[in-house]
CSV table of C-alpha atoms in Angstrom, one decimal:
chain,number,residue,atom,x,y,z
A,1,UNK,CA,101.1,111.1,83.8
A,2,UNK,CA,99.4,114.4,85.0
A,3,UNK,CA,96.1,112.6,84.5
A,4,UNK,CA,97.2,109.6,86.7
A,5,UNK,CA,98.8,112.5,89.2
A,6,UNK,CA,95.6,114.5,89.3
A,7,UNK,CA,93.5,111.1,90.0
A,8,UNK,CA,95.7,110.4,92.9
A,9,UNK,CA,95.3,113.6,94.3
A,10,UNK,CA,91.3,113.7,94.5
A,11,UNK,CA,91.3,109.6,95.4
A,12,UNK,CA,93.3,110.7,98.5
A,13,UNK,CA,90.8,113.9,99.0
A,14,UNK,CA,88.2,112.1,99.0
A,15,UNK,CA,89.6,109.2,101.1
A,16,UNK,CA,90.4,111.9,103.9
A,17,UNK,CA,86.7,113.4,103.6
A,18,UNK,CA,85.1,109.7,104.1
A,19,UNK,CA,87.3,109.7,107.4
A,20,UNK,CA,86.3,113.0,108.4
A,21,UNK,CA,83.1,112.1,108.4
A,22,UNK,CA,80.8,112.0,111.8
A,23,UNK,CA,81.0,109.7,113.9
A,24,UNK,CA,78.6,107.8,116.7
A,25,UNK,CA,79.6,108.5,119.9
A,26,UNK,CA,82.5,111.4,119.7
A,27,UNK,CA,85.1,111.2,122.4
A,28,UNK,CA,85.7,114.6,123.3
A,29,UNK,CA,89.6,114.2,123.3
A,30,UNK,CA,89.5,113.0,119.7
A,31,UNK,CA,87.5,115.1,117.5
A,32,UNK,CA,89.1,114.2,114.4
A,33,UNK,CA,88.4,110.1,114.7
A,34,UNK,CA,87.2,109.9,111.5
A,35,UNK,CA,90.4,110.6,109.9
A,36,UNK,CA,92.1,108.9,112.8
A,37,UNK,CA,90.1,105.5,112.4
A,38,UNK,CA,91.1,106.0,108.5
A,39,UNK,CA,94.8,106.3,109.1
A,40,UNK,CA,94.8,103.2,111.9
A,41,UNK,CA,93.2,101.0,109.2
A,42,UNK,CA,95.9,102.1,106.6
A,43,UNK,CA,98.9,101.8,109.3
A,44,UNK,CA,97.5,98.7,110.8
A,45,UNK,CA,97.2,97.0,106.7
A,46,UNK,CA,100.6,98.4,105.9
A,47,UNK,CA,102.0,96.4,109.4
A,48,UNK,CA,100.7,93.2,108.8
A,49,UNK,CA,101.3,93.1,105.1
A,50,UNK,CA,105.1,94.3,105.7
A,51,UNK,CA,106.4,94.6,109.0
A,52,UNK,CA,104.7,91.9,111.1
A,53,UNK,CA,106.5,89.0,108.4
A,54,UNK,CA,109.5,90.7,108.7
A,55,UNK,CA,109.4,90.8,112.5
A,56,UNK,CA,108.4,87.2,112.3
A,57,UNK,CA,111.5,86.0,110.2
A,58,UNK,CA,114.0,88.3,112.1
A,59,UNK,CA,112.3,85.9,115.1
A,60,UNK,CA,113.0,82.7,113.3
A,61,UNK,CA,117.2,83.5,112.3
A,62,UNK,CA,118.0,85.9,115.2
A,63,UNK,CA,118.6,83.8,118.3
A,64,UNK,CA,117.0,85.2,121.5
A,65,UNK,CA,120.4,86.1,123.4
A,66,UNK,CA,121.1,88.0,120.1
A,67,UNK,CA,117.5,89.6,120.5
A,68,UNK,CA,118.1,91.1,123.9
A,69,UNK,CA,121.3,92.0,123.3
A,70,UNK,CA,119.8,94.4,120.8
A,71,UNK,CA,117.0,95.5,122.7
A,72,UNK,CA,119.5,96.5,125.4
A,73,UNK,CA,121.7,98.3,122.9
A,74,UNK,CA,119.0,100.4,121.8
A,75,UNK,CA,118.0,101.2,125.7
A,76,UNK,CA,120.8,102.4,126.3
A,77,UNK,CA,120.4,105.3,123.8
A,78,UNK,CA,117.3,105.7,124.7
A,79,UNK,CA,118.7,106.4,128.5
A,80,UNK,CA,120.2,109.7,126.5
A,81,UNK,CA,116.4,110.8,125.5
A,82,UNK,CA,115.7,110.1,129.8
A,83,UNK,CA,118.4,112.2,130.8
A,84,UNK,CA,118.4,115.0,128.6
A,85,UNK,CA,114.5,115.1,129.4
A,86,UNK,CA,114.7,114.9,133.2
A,87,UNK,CA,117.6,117.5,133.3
A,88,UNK,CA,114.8,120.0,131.0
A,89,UNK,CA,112.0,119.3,134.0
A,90,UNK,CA,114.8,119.6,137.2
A,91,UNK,CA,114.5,116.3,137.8
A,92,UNK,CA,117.8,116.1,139.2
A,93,UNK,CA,117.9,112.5,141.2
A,94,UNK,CA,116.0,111.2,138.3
A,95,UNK,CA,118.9,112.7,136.2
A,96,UNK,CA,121.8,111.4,137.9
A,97,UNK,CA,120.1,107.8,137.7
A,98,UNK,CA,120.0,107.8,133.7
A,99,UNK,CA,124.0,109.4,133.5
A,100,UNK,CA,125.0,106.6,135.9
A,101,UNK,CA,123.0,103.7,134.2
A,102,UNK,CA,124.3,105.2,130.8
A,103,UNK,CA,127.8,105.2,132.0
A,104,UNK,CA,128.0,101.7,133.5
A,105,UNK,CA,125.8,99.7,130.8
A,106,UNK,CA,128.0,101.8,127.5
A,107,UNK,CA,131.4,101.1,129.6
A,108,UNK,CA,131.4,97.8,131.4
A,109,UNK,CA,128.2,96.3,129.0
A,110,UNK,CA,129.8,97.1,125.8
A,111,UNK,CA,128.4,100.0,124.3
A,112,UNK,CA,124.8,98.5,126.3
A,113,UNK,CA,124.7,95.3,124.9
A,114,UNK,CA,124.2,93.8,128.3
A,115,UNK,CA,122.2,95.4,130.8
A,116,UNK,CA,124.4,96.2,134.1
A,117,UNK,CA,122.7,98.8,135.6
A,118,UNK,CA,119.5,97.1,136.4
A,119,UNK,CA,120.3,94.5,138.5
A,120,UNK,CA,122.4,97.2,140.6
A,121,UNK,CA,119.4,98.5,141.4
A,122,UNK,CA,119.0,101.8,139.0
A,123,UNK,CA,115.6,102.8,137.9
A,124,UNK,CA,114.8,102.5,134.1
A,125,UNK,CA,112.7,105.7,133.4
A,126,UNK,CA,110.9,106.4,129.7
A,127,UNK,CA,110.8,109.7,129.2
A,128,UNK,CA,110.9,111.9,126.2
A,129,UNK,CA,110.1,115.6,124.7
A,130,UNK,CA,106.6,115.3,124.8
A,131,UNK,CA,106.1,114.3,128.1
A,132,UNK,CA,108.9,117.0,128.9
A,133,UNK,CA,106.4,119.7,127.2
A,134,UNK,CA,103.5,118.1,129.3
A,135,UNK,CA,104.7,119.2,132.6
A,136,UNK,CA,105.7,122.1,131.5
A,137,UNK,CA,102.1,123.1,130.6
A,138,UNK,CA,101.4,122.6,127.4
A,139,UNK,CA,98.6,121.1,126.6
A,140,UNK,CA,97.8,117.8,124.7
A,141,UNK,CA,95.8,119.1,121.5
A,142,UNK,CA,93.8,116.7,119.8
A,143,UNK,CA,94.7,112.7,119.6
A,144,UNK,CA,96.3,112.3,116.3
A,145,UNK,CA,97.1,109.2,113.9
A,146,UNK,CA,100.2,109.8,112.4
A,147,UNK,CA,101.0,107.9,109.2
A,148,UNK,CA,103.1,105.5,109.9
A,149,UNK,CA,104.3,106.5,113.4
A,150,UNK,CA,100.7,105.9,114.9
A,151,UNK,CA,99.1,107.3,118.2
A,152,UNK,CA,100.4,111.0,119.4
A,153,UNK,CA,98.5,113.9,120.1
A,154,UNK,CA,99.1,117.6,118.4
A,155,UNK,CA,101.4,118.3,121.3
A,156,UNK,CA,103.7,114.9,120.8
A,157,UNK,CA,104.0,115.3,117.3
A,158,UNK,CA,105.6,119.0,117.7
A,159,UNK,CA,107.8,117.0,121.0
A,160,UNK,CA,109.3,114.9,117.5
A,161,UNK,CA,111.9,117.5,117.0
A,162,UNK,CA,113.4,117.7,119.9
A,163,UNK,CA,113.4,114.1,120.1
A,164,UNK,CA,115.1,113.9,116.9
A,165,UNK,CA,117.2,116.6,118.0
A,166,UNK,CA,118.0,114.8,120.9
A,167,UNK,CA,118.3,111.1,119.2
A,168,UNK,CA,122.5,110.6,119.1
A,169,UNK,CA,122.2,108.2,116.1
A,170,UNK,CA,120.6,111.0,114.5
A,171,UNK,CA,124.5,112.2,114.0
A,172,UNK,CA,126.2,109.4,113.1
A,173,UNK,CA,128.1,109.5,109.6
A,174,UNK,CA,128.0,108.4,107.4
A,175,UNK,CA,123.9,108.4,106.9
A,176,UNK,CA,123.6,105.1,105.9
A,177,UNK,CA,124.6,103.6,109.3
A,178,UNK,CA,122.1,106.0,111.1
A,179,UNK,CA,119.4,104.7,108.5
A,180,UNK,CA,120.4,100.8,109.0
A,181,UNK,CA,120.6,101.5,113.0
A,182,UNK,CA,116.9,102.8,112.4
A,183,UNK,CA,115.8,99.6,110.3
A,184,UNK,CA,117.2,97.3,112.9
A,185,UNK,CA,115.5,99.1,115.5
A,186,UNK,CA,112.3,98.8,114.3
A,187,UNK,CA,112.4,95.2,113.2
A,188,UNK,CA,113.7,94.7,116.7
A,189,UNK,CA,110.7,96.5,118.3
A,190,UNK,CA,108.2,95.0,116.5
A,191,UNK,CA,109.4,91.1,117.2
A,192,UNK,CA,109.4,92.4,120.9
A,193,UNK,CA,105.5,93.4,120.3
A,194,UNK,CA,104.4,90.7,118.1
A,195,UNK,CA,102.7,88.6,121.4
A,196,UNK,CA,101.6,91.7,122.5
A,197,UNK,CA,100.1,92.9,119.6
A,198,UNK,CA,98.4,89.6,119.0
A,199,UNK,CA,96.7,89.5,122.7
A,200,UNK,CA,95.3,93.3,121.9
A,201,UNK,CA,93.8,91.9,118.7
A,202,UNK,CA,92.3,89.3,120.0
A,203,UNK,CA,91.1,90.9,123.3
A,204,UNK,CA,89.9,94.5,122.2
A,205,UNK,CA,86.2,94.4,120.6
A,206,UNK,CA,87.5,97.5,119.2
A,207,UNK,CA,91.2,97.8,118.7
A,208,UNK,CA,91.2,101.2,117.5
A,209,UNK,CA,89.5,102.7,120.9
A,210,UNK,CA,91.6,100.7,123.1
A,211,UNK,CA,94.6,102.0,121.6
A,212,UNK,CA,93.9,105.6,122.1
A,213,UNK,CA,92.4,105.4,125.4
A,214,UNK,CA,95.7,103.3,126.8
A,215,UNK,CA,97.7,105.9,124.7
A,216,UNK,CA,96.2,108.8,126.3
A,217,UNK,CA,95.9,106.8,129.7
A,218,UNK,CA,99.6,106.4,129.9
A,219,UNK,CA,100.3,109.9,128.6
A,220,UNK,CA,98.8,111.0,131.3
A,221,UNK,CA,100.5,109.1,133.4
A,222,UNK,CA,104.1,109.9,132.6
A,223,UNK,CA,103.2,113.5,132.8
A,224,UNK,CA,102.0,113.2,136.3
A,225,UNK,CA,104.9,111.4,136.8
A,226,UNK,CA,104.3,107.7,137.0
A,227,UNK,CA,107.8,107.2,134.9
A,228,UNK,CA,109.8,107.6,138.0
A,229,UNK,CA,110.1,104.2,138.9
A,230,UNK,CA,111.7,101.3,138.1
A,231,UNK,CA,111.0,99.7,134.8
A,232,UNK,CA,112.3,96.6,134.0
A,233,UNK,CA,112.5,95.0,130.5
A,234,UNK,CA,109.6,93.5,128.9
A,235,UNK,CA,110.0,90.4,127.5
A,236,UNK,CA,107.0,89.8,125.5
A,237,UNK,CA,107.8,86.3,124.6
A,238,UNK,CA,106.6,85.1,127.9
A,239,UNK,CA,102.6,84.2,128.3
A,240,UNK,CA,102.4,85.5,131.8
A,241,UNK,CA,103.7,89.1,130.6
A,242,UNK,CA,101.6,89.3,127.7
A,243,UNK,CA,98.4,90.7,129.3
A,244,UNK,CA,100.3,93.8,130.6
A,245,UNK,CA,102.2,93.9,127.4
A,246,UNK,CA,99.5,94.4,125.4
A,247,UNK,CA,98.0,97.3,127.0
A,248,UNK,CA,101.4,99.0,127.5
A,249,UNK,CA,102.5,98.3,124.1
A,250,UNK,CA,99.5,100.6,123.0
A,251,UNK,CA,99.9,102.8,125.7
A,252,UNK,CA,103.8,103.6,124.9
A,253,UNK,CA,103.8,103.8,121.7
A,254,UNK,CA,103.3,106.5,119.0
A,255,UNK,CA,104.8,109.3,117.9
A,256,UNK,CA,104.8,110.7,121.9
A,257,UNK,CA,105.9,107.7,123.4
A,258,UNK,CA,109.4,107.5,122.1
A,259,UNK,CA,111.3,108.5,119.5
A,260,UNK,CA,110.0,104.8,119.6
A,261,UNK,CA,108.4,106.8,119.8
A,262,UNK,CA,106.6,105.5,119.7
A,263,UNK,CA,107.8,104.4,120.4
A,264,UNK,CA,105.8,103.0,121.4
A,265,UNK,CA,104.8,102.3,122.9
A,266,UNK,CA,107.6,103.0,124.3
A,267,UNK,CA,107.4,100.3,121.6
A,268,UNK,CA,106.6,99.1,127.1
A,269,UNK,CA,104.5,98.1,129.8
A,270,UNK,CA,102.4,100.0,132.1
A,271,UNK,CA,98.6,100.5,131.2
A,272,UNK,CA,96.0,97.8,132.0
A,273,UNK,CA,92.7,98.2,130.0
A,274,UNK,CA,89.9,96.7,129.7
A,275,UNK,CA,87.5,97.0,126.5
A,276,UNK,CA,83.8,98.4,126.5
A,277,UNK,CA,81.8,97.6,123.9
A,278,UNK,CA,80.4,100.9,123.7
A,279,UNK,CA,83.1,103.4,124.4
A,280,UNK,CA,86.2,101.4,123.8
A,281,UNK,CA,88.7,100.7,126.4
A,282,UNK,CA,89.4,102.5,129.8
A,283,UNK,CA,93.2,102.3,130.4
A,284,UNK,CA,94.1,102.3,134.0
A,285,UNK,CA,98.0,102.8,134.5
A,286,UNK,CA,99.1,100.1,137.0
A,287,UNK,CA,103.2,99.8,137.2
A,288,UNK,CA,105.5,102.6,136.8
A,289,UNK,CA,107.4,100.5,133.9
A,290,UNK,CA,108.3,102.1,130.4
A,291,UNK,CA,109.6,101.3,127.4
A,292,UNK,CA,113.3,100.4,126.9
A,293,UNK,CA,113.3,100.7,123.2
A,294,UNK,CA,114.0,104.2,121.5
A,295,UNK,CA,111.1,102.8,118.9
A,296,UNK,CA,107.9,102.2,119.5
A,297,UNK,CA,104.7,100.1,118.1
A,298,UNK,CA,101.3,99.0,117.8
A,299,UNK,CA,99.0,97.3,115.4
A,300,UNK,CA,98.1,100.8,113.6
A,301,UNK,CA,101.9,102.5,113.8
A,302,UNK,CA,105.1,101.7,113.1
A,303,UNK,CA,107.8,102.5,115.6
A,304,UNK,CA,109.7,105.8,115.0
A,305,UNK,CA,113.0,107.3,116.1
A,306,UNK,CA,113.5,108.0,120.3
């Protein structure tokens, strides 16, 4: 046994020294992609072999009413990671907007299963800690691939906690509804991505470059605040909202984006890219839409709490 430990020890050394190693072309803002193009292999293998079939049956039983009625549910918590986070930068208005949308979809939607507040005209913003941090000055840090949780940046993956902290399932008892809540959300997330994820694939020459520019693009962009608009619900079902989708869904997600998280991307449109050969893609944000879903994902991360 301390043989077969010790071999899994120095295969996963030297696994992380092969992805460490130089690559052509450095982009300044991600000096680590070696190890980064390493983990979005491994995340992207462990997504299709297990959580793209899952997604895809969930699809098949779950009816679509059901679907959005789900997706709703789990907006409306995420509307508690908006308006803690705009209360932290002063953004007062922006403030008021998430208490009111959470009060009317949780009271006269039923707990947020149907979605109220939107057609009254209240902006859906996607905000979380790590975009909170942003404007207050801290700066991004390297990009990072998180196991599992995909695209963030040193800065986003220290925003986790207080997302985390901030995350109201995060309290429920006993655990093992928080945990099922968790599972649900992320099958639910990634059946709302699968079209997207399958135009990014088949549009991005390289899928790992596109995903960390339209990450970092839309980073950027709800720092500077592009996230206070309106954003209405994606439905990624539809052909003529897939283009977008893609883009946003690599754009949102991660371990910044919201705790999907993700989210994702913010599992989450709002970045338009378009791939170069050479460099990857340049992300140009377009719409001030984000996310609805706490949980976020790409094709190289699974969603995480928001």
């Amino acid at each position: 046994m301390t043989s077969f430990r010790t071999s899994a020890v120095l295969a996963a050394g030297a696994l992380a020294l092969a992805g460490c190693a130089t690559v052509t072309n450095p982009n300044p803002a991600d000096p680590i992609e070696g190890f980064n193009r390493t983990m979005f292999t491994f995340n992207d293998k462990l997504d299709k072999a297990v959580m793209t079939p899952v997604a895809k049956g969930y699809r098949f039983a779950v009816p679509e009413p059901a679907r959005d009625m789900v997706t709703n549910f789990f907006s409306n918590i995420g509307d508690v990671y908006n308006f803690a986070n705009n209360l932290l930068q002063l953004q007062v208005t922006a403030a008021v907007q998430d208490l009111m949308r959470l009060t009317i979809n949780t009271v006269f939607g039923v707990g947020g299963l149907v979605d109220f507040a939107s057609p009254a005209g209240l902006p859906k913003h996607s905000q979380d800690f790590g975009v909170t941090l942003g404007k207050w000055g801290v700066p991004d840090g390297a990009y990072l691939v998180l196991p599992l949780l995909g695209p963030s940046t040193v800065r986003d993956t220290v925003g986790m906690a207080g997302n985390m902290f901030i995350d109201p399932t995060t309290y429920i008892n006993p655990t093992w509804v928080s945990y099922s809540l968790y599972g649900v959300r992320l099958v639910n997330t990634r059946a709302n991505l699968l079209d997207a994820s399958n135009l990014l694939e088949a549009a991005a020459l390289d899928p790992y470059s596109f995903t960390r520019d339209a990450f970092l693009a839309r980073r950027r962009y709800l720092i500077s605040g592009g996230a206070a608009g309106n954003a209405a619900l994606p439905n990624y079902e539809e052909d003529d909202g897939a283009a977008a989708g893609a883009a946003g869904a690599a754009g949102a997600a991660g371990a910044g984006g919201q705790p999907m998280p993700a989210a994702a991307p913010a599992p989450a449109s709002g970045v338009q890219a378009t791939p170069e050969p050479a460099s990857g893609a340049q992300a140009v944000p377009d719409s001030p839409q984000g996310s609805p879903v706490p949980g976020k994902m790409v094709p190289g991360g699974l969603p995480f709490r928001r």
